[in-house]
DNA sequence: CGCGGCATTGAAAGGGTTCAATTAGAGTGG
DNA sequence: CCACTCTAATTGAACCCTTTCAATGCCGCG
C-alpha cells in the first residue's frame, strides 16, 4: 500500500518546497491524489480503470505532520476533516491531573476530526506517532465536492461507516478481562491493520510507548511490560523494545479469546408468555404509497 | 423530543393493523415522518419552516420492535440501516463460551447497522431493551435517496458523524479505572442522552439489567451492585432497582473524574532539537491550481 | 406455594496496581 | 570517542481492589 514505509531519509522541508517531494518517494503523481483519496475512503476500488468523470478539479491538500506534532487540539473548533495517508496517530485526552488518556489509534485510511461534519468541537487531541501525511478536507469544500460528485459522496459514506466500525473495535479490545488477553487483542488488532500486508508478515513495529499502550488498554504500564514478557515466555511473540514478531498466531489468538468465562448460561427467553402473545416486530410504511397529505 | 415516553398503554398489533396506530400517540402524522427522520439524523433542524422541496416521496418504513426482540443478528449480511425513533437497544456479541458481551447502548436518534453502508457483515447483534420503534432504510433506497436529495445526504452525514462521536464515548467510560468511577460515568452518560430533557430531570430509568451494565463496563455484576450501594451511601444517588435518582450531581461528577492520577508529569518535548530543526507541518496542494497533468 | 431470575451482601482468593530499584538505549556535550 | 543524562522499559515486592464463590432477600409467574 503505502510505499513510503522507509521515508526516514527524505528530508522535511517548509511548505513551499515540499510541493514536488511526493513524486520522489511514491509512484502516485498529483493526478492520482484524488483517486488515492477515494481508494482510502471506500473499500470499493472505484472499479479500477474508472476515470471518475464526475470528479471536479477542486484543490486537495496534503499535510505532512512530524512525529509528536499535534494535528488536532481537544476542544478546538473543527473546520477540517483529515484522512490518514501514511503514518499513524494517537487520539488522546489530557485530564485535569495531567494524565494523558489515549483513546484511539489511527492508521492509513482512517478519518480524523469527523466532528467537522456536524460542527462539533474536537473531542480529543490527535498526535502523530511518527512522521505522517494526511489529506485535509475543509468542511465547506467537502460539502461542495459532495454536491457535485456522487462518487465522492459514496466514498465518504463508506469511509465514515468503516471508521465507525473501527472505532467500535476499541470496545472489543477493552472488553477483555485479563491483561494479557487485552494486550493480545491489541497486538492482533494492530497486526490486522498494519500497513504492510506483504513483506514480512507477523512482523510489527509499535510506534507508541508502553505508557501509551497501557493508557489505551486501561492498564498500568508495568502491567503491559509484564504481559509482554509473559507472551514472550509462552512463545507467542518475540519482543525487542518496540519491534514485535508474532511467533505463534494460534496461541496468541487463544490468549485473546480469554473471557469472563461461562458466567451466563444460554439465558432462556425472559418473558416467554409475552413473547408468544404478540409478534416481535411489525412494520408501518410511510411515503409514496400513501399520497394523501394531512392537514 | 419523543413524546411517546409512556407508550405502555398502546397495544402492539400485527403489521397490517398498525398502520394507523402512530397517529394515536404522536402529533406527527405520516407527512412528518421524513422530516422527523431528518431531525433525528442531523442536529440542524433543517431550518424549521423549510419544506424540503427536494425530498422525494420514497417509501419510509417504521419498524416496531418488542422488548427483548433482536433487530439485528451478529454475522448476518446487512441490507438495512436503522435509525432509532423511540426506545433503546443494546449491542452485544455472544462469545464461544456463551457469555454475552454488551458493547453499546443505542437511544433515540442513533444509527444501527451502519455496516449496510459499506457492505460489511453485522459486527454485533442488537436487542431491544424495551418496546421500541426504528426507521428502516434499505441500503439501495438509501443510495437513491441520497442521489436525489442533497438535504438527505447532508442529514445522513450528520447522523453518521454524530454516531461516530457517540461510539467513541464508550471508550471514555471504560477508561475509568475504579469501578465506581466507571459506573458514575455511565450514569452521567445515560442521563445526558436520556429521552426526557424536561419532566423530572435527575431521574433515570435503567432499561437494562445489572448484568448488562456490568458486561458493558467490564466488571462483575456484583461489583456493579456494590458500586451502586457505594454511590447511594455517599449520597450521590438514590437507587431502587432500576430507578435511579441523581441526588448530588457535583459529587457524581467528582467520582467520575477519578483517574489513574498524576502519573504523567507535564512531559516536556521529547526531541527539542529535532523539533526546532524542522516545521511540525507542511502543506502540499493538489488539484485545480495545478492544471498540468503528469505523464 | 415454590420456582426462576434479578439484585444484594459476605468472605476468601487472585490479579493488577503501586512504590521502588535496576537495566538499557538514545542523544548531549565535553 | 566516551562519559553524562534523561527517558523508556523491565523486574521485584507489598498492598488493595476486584473477582469469585456462596448465601440470602425480592418479585413475578406458573
PDB file of C-alpha atoms in Angstrom, chain A residues 12-15 18-19 22 29-31 33 43 57-71 93 95-99 101 103 114-115 117-118 123 131 142-143 146-147 150 153-154 156-158 160-165 167-172 174-175 182 211 218-220 242 257 259-264 270-271 274-275 278-290 292-294, chain B residues 12-15 18-19 22 29-31 33 43 57-71 93 95-101 103 114-115 117-118 123 131 142-143 146-147 150 153-154 156-158 160-165 167-172 174-175 182 211 218-220 242 257 259-264 270 274-275 278-290 292-294:
ATOM      1  CA  UNK A  12      11.216  17.559   5.734  1.00  0.00           C
ATOM      2  CA  UNK A  13      11.096  20.997   4.323  1.00  0.00           C
ATOM      3  CA  UNK A  14       8.999  24.118   4.673  1.00  0.00           C
ATOM      4  CA  UNK A  15       5.664  24.079   2.925  1.00  0.00           C
ATOM      5  CA  UNK A  18       7.598  20.212  -0.497  1.00  0.00           C
ATOM      6  CA  UNK A  19       5.262  20.502  -3.430  1.00  0.00           C
ATOM      7  CA  UNK A  22       5.904  13.171  -3.160  1.00  0.00           C
ATOM      8  CA  UNK A  29       1.944  11.667  -9.010  1.00  0.00           C
ATOM      9  CA  UNK A  30      -0.509  14.511  -8.451  1.00  0.00           C
ATOM     10  CA  UNK A  31      -3.258  13.355 -10.783  1.00  0.00           C
ATOM     11  CA  UNK A  33      -4.161  12.001  -5.469  1.00  0.00           C
ATOM     12  CA  UNK A  43     -13.200  -0.242   0.098  1.00  0.00           C
ATOM     13  CA  UNK A  57     -10.979  19.588 -10.037  1.00  0.00           C
ATOM     14  CA  UNK A  58     -11.074  21.009  -6.543  1.00  0.00           C
ATOM     15  CA  UNK A  59      -7.918  21.748  -4.633  1.00  0.00           C
ATOM     16  CA  UNK A  60      -6.829  18.846  -2.466  1.00  0.00           C
ATOM     17  CA  UNK A  61      -4.279  19.469   0.244  1.00  0.00           C
ATOM     18  CA  UNK A  62      -1.792  17.012   1.625  1.00  0.00           C
ATOM     19  CA  UNK A  63      -0.471  17.765   5.048  1.00  0.00           C
ATOM     20  CA  UNK A  64       2.765  16.444   6.424  1.00  0.00           C
ATOM     21  CA  UNK A  65       2.877  16.001  10.157  1.00  0.00           C
ATOM     22  CA  UNK A  66       6.071  15.434  12.057  1.00  0.00           C
ATOM     23  CA  UNK A  67       6.349  12.801  14.770  1.00  0.00           C
ATOM     24  CA  UNK A  68       4.977  14.043  18.103  1.00  0.00           C
ATOM     25  CA  UNK A  69       3.295  17.005  16.460  1.00  0.00           C
ATOM     26  CA  UNK A  70      -0.373  17.633  17.182  1.00  0.00           C
ATOM     27  CA  UNK A  71      -2.735  17.582  14.220  1.00  0.00           C
ATOM     28  CA  UNK A  93      -7.435  13.497  26.117  1.00  0.00           C
ATOM     29  CA  UNK A  95      -7.125  15.129  32.113  1.00  0.00           C
ATOM     30  CA  UNK A  96      -7.074  17.724  34.851  1.00  0.00           C
ATOM     31  CA  UNK A  97      -4.336  15.923  36.733  1.00  0.00           C
ATOM     32  CA  UNK A  98      -2.136  15.913  33.657  1.00  0.00           C
ATOM     33  CA  UNK A  99      -2.687  12.270  32.849  1.00  0.00           C
ATOM     34  CA  UNK A 101      -5.638   9.207  28.365  1.00  0.00           C
ATOM     35  CA  UNK A 103      -8.421   6.789  23.352  1.00  0.00           C
ATOM     36  CA  UNK A 114     -15.135  13.858  11.873  1.00  0.00           C
ATOM     37  CA  UNK A 115     -16.635  16.433  14.191  1.00  0.00           C
ATOM     38  CA  UNK A 117     -19.145  17.045   9.624  1.00  0.00           C
ATOM     39  CA  UNK A 118     -21.587  18.086  12.300  1.00  0.00           C
ATOM     40  CA  UNK A 123     -13.371  15.590  21.435  1.00  0.00           C
ATOM     41  CA  UNK A 131       6.175  11.280  10.542  1.00  0.00           C
ATOM     42  CA  UNK A 142     -16.261  18.865   1.289  1.00  0.00           C
ATOM     43  CA  UNK A 143     -19.902  19.806   1.055  1.00  0.00           C
ATOM     44  CA  UNK A 146     -20.276  16.006  -2.267  1.00  0.00           C
ATOM     45  CA  UNK A 147     -22.887  18.095  -4.038  1.00  0.00           C
ATOM     46  CA  UNK A 150     -21.938  11.250  -6.315  1.00  0.00           C
ATOM     47  CA  UNK A 153     -20.381  11.223  -1.626  1.00  0.00           C
ATOM     48  CA  UNK A 154     -20.465   7.470  -1.812  1.00  0.00           C
ATOM     49  CA  UNK A 156     -17.209   9.469   2.061  1.00  0.00           C
ATOM     50  CA  UNK A 157     -20.157   7.465   3.285  1.00  0.00           C
ATOM     51  CA  UNK A 158     -18.080   4.298   3.000  1.00  0.00           C
ATOM     52  CA  UNK A 160     -17.457   7.123   7.666  1.00  0.00           C
ATOM     53  CA  UNK A 161     -19.148   3.797   8.011  1.00  0.00           C
ATOM     54  CA  UNK A 162     -15.862   1.925   8.167  1.00  0.00           C
ATOM     55  CA  UNK A 163     -14.469   4.426  10.617  1.00  0.00           C
ATOM     56  CA  UNK A 164     -17.480   3.779  12.793  1.00  0.00           C
ATOM     57  CA  UNK A 165     -16.779   0.056  12.718  1.00  0.00           C
ATOM     58  CA  UNK A 167     -13.959   2.864  16.432  1.00  0.00           C
ATOM     59  CA  UNK A 168     -16.277   0.236  17.850  1.00  0.00           C
ATOM     60  CA  UNK A 169     -13.441  -2.272  17.784  1.00  0.00           C
ATOM     61  CA  UNK A 170     -11.731  -0.468  20.640  1.00  0.00           C
ATOM     62  CA  UNK A 171     -14.580  -1.531  22.903  1.00  0.00           C
ATOM     63  CA  UNK A 172     -13.926  -5.071  21.753  1.00  0.00           C
ATOM     64  CA  UNK A 174     -11.134  -3.331  26.182  1.00  0.00           C
ATOM     65  CA  UNK A 175     -13.800  -5.896  26.900  1.00  0.00           C
ATOM     66  CA  UNK A 182      -6.135  -7.279  26.241  1.00  0.00           C
ATOM     67  CA  UNK A 211       2.771   4.047  28.513  1.00  0.00           C
ATOM     68  CA  UNK A 218      -6.617   0.754  30.767  1.00  0.00           C
ATOM     69  CA  UNK A 219      -3.644  -0.831  32.494  1.00  0.00           C
ATOM     70  CA  UNK A 220      -0.540   0.294  34.328  1.00  0.00           C
ATOM     71  CA  UNK A 242       9.025  -1.758  20.058  1.00  0.00           C
ATOM     72  CA  UNK A 257     -10.111 -15.346  23.451  1.00  0.00           C
ATOM     73  CA  UNK A 259     -13.011 -14.153  28.533  1.00  0.00           C
ATOM     74  CA  UNK A 260     -15.003 -13.689  31.665  1.00  0.00           C
ATOM     75  CA  UNK A 261     -15.935 -17.281  31.079  1.00  0.00           C
ATOM     76  CA  UNK A 262     -19.102 -19.248  31.261  1.00  0.00           C
ATOM     77  CA  UNK A 263     -20.945 -16.981  33.619  1.00  0.00           C
ATOM     78  CA  UNK A 264     -24.047 -16.692  31.527  1.00  0.00           C
ATOM     79  CA  UNK A 270     -37.157 -13.673  29.675  1.00  0.00           C
ATOM     80  CA  UNK A 271     -40.854 -13.361  29.036  1.00  0.00           C
ATOM     81  CA  UNK A 274     -45.499 -12.121  26.347  1.00  0.00           C
ATOM     82  CA  UNK A 275     -43.290 -13.249  23.521  1.00  0.00           C
ATOM     83  CA  UNK A 278     -47.636 -10.698  20.173  1.00  0.00           C
ATOM     84  CA  UNK A 279     -45.223 -10.521  17.260  1.00  0.00           C
ATOM     85  CA  UNK A 280     -41.633  -9.425  17.790  1.00  0.00           C
ATOM     86  CA  UNK A 281     -41.819  -6.805  15.077  1.00  0.00           C
ATOM     87  CA  UNK A 282     -44.318  -5.071  12.906  1.00  0.00           C
ATOM     88  CA  UNK A 283     -43.869  -2.668  10.043  1.00  0.00           C
ATOM     89  CA  UNK A 284     -45.539   0.542   9.050  1.00  0.00           C
ATOM     90  CA  UNK A 285     -44.987   2.151   5.669  1.00  0.00           C
ATOM     91  CA  UNK A 286     -44.890   5.849   5.040  1.00  0.00           C
ATOM     92  CA  UNK A 287     -44.376   7.785   1.880  1.00  0.00           C
ATOM     93  CA  UNK A 288     -45.135   7.129  -1.764  1.00  0.00           C
ATOM     94  CA  UNK A 289     -47.907   4.539  -1.464  1.00  0.00           C
ATOM     95  CA  UNK A 290     -49.911   6.984   0.594  1.00  0.00           C
ATOM     96  CA  UNK A 292     -52.673  11.879   0.757  1.00  0.00           C
ATOM     97  CA  UNK A 293     -51.374  14.954   2.535  1.00  0.00           C
ATOM     98  CA  UNK A 294     -52.645  15.514   6.046  1.00  0.00           C
TER      99      UNK A 294
ATOM    100  CA  UNK B  12     -49.000  -3.877  19.862  1.00  0.00           C
ATOM    101  CA  UNK B  13     -50.679  -5.413  16.896  1.00  0.00           C
ATOM    102  CA  UNK B  14     -49.724  -7.388  13.829  1.00  0.00           C
ATOM    103  CA  UNK B  15     -48.193  -5.441  10.991  1.00  0.00           C
ATOM    104  CA  UNK B  18     -50.569  -0.959  12.989  1.00  0.00           C
ATOM    105  CA  UNK B  19     -50.569   1.384  10.022  1.00  0.00           C
ATOM    106  CA  UNK B  22     -48.820   6.218  15.315  1.00  0.00           C
ATOM    107  CA  UNK B  29     -48.863  12.256  11.212  1.00  0.00           C
ATOM    108  CA  UNK B  30     -47.424  10.476   8.181  1.00  0.00           C
ATOM    109  CA  UNK B  31     -46.286  13.511   6.243  1.00  0.00           C
ATOM    110  CA  UNK B  33     -42.199  11.141   9.202  1.00  0.00           C
ATOM    111  CA  UNK B  43     -28.703  18.258  14.723  1.00  0.00           C
ATOM    112  CA  UNK B  57     -41.662  10.752  -1.907  1.00  0.00           C
ATOM    113  CA  UNK B  58     -39.949   7.427  -1.274  1.00  0.00           C
ATOM    114  CA  UNK B  59     -41.480   4.805   0.962  1.00  0.00           C
ATOM    115  CA  UNK B  60     -40.265   5.058   4.530  1.00  0.00           C
ATOM    116  CA  UNK B  61     -40.792   2.147   6.855  1.00  0.00           C
ATOM    117  CA  UNK B  62     -41.246   2.285  10.589  1.00  0.00           C
ATOM    118  CA  UNK B  63     -40.459  -0.884  12.453  1.00  0.00           C
ATOM    119  CA  UNK B  64     -41.830  -1.713  15.860  1.00  0.00           C
ATOM    120  CA  UNK B  65     -39.602  -3.944  17.942  1.00  0.00           C
ATOM    121  CA  UNK B  66     -40.804  -5.646  21.075  1.00  0.00           C
ATOM    122  CA  UNK B  67     -38.706  -5.736  24.247  1.00  0.00           C
ATOM    123  CA  UNK B  68     -36.035  -8.451  24.144  1.00  0.00           C
ATOM    124  CA  UNK B  69     -36.520  -8.965  20.423  1.00  0.00           C
ATOM    125  CA  UNK B  70     -33.456  -8.946  18.207  1.00  0.00           C
ATOM    126  CA  UNK B  71     -33.347  -6.301  15.494  1.00  0.00           C
ATOM    127  CA  UNK B  93     -21.661 -10.181  20.926  1.00  0.00           C
ATOM    128  CA  UNK B  95     -18.845 -15.403  22.768  1.00  0.00           C
ATOM    129  CA  UNK B  96     -17.981 -19.061  22.313  1.00  0.00           C
ATOM    130  CA  UNK B  97     -18.496 -19.803  25.975  1.00  0.00           C
ATOM    131  CA  UNK B  98     -21.973 -18.328  25.864  1.00  0.00           C
ATOM    132  CA  UNK B  99     -21.053 -15.104  27.606  1.00  0.00           C
ATOM    133  CA  UNK B 100     -22.967 -12.079  26.356  1.00  0.00           C
ATOM    134  CA  UNK B 101     -20.575  -9.195  25.855  1.00  0.00           C
ATOM    135  CA  UNK B 103     -20.715  -3.426  23.553  1.00  0.00           C
ATOM    136  CA  UNK B 114     -24.169   1.104   9.642  1.00  0.00           C
ATOM    137  CA  UNK B 115     -22.350  -1.842   8.104  1.00  0.00           C
ATOM    138  CA  UNK B 117     -23.241   1.448   4.123  1.00  0.00           C
ATOM    139  CA  UNK B 118     -20.072  -0.401   3.245  1.00  0.00           C
ATOM    140  CA  UNK B 123     -20.406  -6.950  13.922  1.00  0.00           C
ATOM    141  CA  UNK B 131     -40.609  -1.782  23.213  1.00  0.00           C
ATOM    142  CA  UNK B 142     -30.805   4.981   0.742  1.00  0.00           C
ATOM    143  CA  UNK B 143     -28.403   5.453  -2.112  1.00  0.00           C
ATOM    144  CA  UNK B 146     -29.029  10.416  -1.361  1.00  0.00           C
ATOM    145  CA  UNK B 147     -28.616  10.830  -5.088  1.00  0.00           C
ATOM    146  CA  UNK B 150     -28.838  16.849  -1.012  1.00  0.00           C
ATOM    147  CA  UNK B 153     -27.287  13.331   2.092  1.00  0.00           C
ATOM    148  CA  UNK B 154     -26.334  16.091   4.459  1.00  0.00           C
ATOM    149  CA  UNK B 156     -27.123  11.252   6.817  1.00  0.00           C
ATOM    150  CA  UNK B 157     -23.608  12.618   7.019  1.00  0.00           C
ATOM    151  CA  UNK B 158     -24.519  14.448  10.188  1.00  0.00           C
ATOM    152  CA  UNK B 160     -23.036   9.197  10.836  1.00  0.00           C
ATOM    153  CA  UNK B 161     -20.649  11.733  12.228  1.00  0.00           C
ATOM    154  CA  UNK B 162     -22.577  12.059  15.464  1.00  0.00           C
ATOM    155  CA  UNK B 163     -22.887   8.310  15.745  1.00  0.00           C
ATOM    156  CA  UNK B 164     -19.136   8.110  15.425  1.00  0.00           C
ATOM    157  CA  UNK B 165     -18.716  10.560  18.277  1.00  0.00           C
ATOM    158  CA  UNK B 167     -19.446   5.388  19.774  1.00  0.00           C
ATOM    159  CA  UNK B 168     -16.146   6.883  20.814  1.00  0.00           C
ATOM    160  CA  UNK B 169     -17.679   7.898  24.120  1.00  0.00           C
ATOM    161  CA  UNK B 170     -17.805   4.289  25.227  1.00  0.00           C
ATOM    162  CA  UNK B 171     -14.017   4.260  25.302  1.00  0.00           C
ATOM    163  CA  UNK B 172     -14.224   7.313  27.538  1.00  0.00           C
ATOM    164  CA  UNK B 174     -14.262   2.376  30.035  1.00  0.00           C
ATOM    165  CA  UNK B 175     -11.091   4.374  30.505  1.00  0.00           C
ATOM    166  CA  UNK B 182     -16.958   3.773  35.609  1.00  0.00           C
ATOM    167  CA  UNK B 211     -25.525  -7.959  34.286  1.00  0.00           C
ATOM    168  CA  UNK B 218     -16.145  -4.697  32.024  1.00  0.00           C
ATOM    169  CA  UNK B 219     -16.969  -5.524  35.627  1.00  0.00           C
ATOM    170  CA  UNK B 220     -18.570  -8.353  37.539  1.00  0.00           C
ATOM    171  CA  UNK B 242     -33.654   0.118  38.004  1.00  0.00           C
ATOM    172  CA  UNK B 257     -13.339  12.261  37.392  1.00  0.00           C
ATOM    173  CA  UNK B 259      -8.476   8.785  37.278  1.00  0.00           C
ATOM    174  CA  UNK B 260      -5.256   6.909  37.298  1.00  0.00           C
ATOM    175  CA  UNK B 261      -3.940  10.022  38.832  1.00  0.00           C
ATOM    176  CA  UNK B 262      -0.940  12.174  38.384  1.00  0.00           C
ATOM    177  CA  UNK B 263       1.319   9.556  36.893  1.00  0.00           C
ATOM    178  CA  UNK B 264       2.370  11.637  33.953  1.00  0.00           C
ATOM    179  CA  UNK B 270      10.865  14.686  23.586  1.00  0.00           C
ATOM    180  CA  UNK B 274      14.647  17.992  16.175  1.00  0.00           C
ATOM    181  CA  UNK B 275      11.527  19.958  16.901  1.00  0.00           C
ATOM    182  CA  UNK B 278      12.097  21.439  11.064  1.00  0.00           C
ATOM    183  CA  UNK B 279       8.489  22.590  10.973  1.00  0.00           C
ATOM    184  CA  UNK B 280       5.777  20.492  12.569  1.00  0.00           C
ATOM    185  CA  UNK B 281       3.663  20.519   9.462  1.00  0.00           C
ATOM    186  CA  UNK B 282       3.869  21.426   5.857  1.00  0.00           C
ATOM    187  CA  UNK B 283       1.228  21.521   3.185  1.00  0.00           C
ATOM    188  CA  UNK B 284       1.093  20.393  -0.390  1.00  0.00           C
ATOM    189  CA  UNK B 285      -1.707  21.365  -2.710  1.00  0.00           C
ATOM    190  CA  UNK B 286      -3.107  19.180  -5.416  1.00  0.00           C
ATOM    191  CA  UNK B 287      -5.840  19.827  -7.908  1.00  0.00           C
ATOM    192  CA  UNK B 288      -7.181  22.949  -9.500  1.00  0.00           C
ATOM    193  CA  UNK B 289      -4.273  25.353  -9.027  1.00  0.00           C
ATOM    194  CA  UNK B 290      -2.005  22.913 -10.809  1.00  0.00           C
ATOM    195  CA  UNK B 292      -0.702  20.271 -15.538  1.00  0.00           C
ATOM    196  CA  UNK B 293      -1.283  16.575 -15.984  1.00  0.00           C
ATOM    197  CA  UNK B 294       1.690  14.347 -15.264  1.00  0.00           C
TER     198      UNK B 294
END
